[in-house]
Coordinates of C-alpha atoms in Angstrom, one line a residue:
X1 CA 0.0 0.0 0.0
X2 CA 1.2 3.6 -1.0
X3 CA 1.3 6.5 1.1
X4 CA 1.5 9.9 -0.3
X5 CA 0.2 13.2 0.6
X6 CA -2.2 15.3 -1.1
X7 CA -1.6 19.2 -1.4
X8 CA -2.6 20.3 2.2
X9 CA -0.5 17.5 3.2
X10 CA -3.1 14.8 4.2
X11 CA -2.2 11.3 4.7
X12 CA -3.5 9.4 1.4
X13 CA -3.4 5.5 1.7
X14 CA -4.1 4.1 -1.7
X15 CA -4.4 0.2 -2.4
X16 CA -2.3 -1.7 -4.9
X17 CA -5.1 -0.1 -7.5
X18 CA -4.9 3.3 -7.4
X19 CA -8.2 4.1 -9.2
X20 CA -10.4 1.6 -6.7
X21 CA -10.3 3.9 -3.2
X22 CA -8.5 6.7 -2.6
X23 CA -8.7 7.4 1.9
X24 CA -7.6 10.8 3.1
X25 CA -7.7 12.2 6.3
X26 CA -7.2 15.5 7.7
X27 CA -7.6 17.1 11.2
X28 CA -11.0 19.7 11.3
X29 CA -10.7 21.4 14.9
X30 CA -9.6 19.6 18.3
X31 CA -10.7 16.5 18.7
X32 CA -12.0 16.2 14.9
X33 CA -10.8 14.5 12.0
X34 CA -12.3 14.0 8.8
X35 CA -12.1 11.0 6.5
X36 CA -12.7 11.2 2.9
X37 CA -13.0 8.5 0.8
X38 CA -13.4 8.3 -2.8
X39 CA -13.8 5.6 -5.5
X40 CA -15.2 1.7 -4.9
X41 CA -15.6 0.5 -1.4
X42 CA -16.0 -3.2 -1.8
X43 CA -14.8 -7.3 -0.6
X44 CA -11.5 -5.6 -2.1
X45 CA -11.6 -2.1 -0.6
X46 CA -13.1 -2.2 2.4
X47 CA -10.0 -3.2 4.8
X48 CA -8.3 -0.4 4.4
X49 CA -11.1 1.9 4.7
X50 CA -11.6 -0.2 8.4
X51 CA -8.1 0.2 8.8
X52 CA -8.4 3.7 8.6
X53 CA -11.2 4.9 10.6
X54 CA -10.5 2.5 13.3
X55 CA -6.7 4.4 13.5
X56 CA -8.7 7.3 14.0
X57 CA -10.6 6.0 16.6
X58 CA -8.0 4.3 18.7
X59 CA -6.1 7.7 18.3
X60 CA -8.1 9.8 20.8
X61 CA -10.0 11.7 17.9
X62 CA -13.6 12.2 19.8
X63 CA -15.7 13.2 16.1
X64 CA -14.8 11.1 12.9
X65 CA -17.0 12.6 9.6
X66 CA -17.2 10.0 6.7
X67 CA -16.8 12.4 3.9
X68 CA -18.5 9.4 1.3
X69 CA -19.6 11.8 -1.7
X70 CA -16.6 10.5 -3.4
X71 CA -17.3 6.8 -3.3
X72 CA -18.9 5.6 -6.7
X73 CA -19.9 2.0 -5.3
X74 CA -20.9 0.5 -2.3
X75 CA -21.1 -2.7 -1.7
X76 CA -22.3 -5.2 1.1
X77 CA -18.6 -5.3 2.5
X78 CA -18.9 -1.6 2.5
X79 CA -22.2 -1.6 4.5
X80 CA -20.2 -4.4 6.6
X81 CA -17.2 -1.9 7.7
X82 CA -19.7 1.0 8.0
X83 CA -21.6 -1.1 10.8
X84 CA -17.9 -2.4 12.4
X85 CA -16.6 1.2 12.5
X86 CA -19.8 2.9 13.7
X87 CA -19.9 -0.1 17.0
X88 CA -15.8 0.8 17.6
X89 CA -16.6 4.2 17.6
X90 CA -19.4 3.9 20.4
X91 CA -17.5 1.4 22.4
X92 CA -14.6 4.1 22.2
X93 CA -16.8 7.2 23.2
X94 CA -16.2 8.5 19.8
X95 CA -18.8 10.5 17.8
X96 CA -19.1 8.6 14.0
X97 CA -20.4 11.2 11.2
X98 CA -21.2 10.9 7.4
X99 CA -21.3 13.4 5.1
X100 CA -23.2 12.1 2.4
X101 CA -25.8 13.2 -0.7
X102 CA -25.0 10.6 -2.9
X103 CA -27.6 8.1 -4.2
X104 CA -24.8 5.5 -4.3
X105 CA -24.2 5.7 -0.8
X106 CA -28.2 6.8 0.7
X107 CA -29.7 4.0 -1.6
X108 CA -27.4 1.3 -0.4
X109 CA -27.9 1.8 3.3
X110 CA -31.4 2.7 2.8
X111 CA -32.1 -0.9 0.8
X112 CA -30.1 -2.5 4.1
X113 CA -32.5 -0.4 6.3
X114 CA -29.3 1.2 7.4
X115 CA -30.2 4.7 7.5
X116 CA -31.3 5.2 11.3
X117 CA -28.0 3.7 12.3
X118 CA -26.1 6.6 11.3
X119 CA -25.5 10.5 11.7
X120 CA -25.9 11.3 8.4
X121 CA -25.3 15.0 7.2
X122 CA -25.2 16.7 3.6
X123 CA -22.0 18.4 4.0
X124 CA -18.8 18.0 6.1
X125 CA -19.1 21.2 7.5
X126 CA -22.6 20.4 8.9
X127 CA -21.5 17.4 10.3
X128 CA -18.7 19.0 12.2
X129 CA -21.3 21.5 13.5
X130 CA -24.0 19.3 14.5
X131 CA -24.9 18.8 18.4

């Protein structure tokens, strides 16, 4: 696995194929951190997305955001590392976000009656606001 940074310089883990997942992370305030993701999360994808947010967690942040408007497929191993992440975060005392308007995020946890299970904002910013 690669890392590299992006301009702001942001930790960007890609897998062996760039062009399935890109993961970023960047600090938004104390205690916040923000995790975007981009490209397929699938059976192939989805460790290092787990591998990522659950760093986070076990790191002290106290707020993770899932920045998923970037993600152009979800699948069921995606839906499966959501649910993992979201029960680490809660038995850490950490507060899991997602930042999400896109139909191929909503309509796969929506179809997995999904939905309630999550925090789910339509920006980053309003995620890191809410109360």
């Amino acid at each position: 696995m690669q890392h590299t940074h992006d301009p702001s310089g942001a930790a960007v883990r890609r897998g062996e194929s760039d062009d399935q997942i890109t993961v970023s992370t960047r600090p938004a305030g104390e205690g916040q951190v923000v995790v975007e993701v981009g490209g397929e999360v699938d059976m192939l994808t989805s460790p290092q997305l787990r591998s990522v947010v659950l760093g986070q967690v076990s790191d002290g942040a106290q707020l993770v955001v899932l920045a998923l408007d970037g993600v152009t497929f979800l699948g069921t191993s995606g839906l499966a590392v959501l649910i993992e992440v979201r029960e680490a975060a809660h038995q850490a005392g950490v507060e899991l976000r997602l930042a999400c308007t896109g139909r191929r995020v909503l309509r796969p946890l929506s179809i997995a009656g999904l939905v309630p299970m999550f925090d789910i904002h339509d920006t980053i910013e309003q995620a890191l606001q809410a109360t």
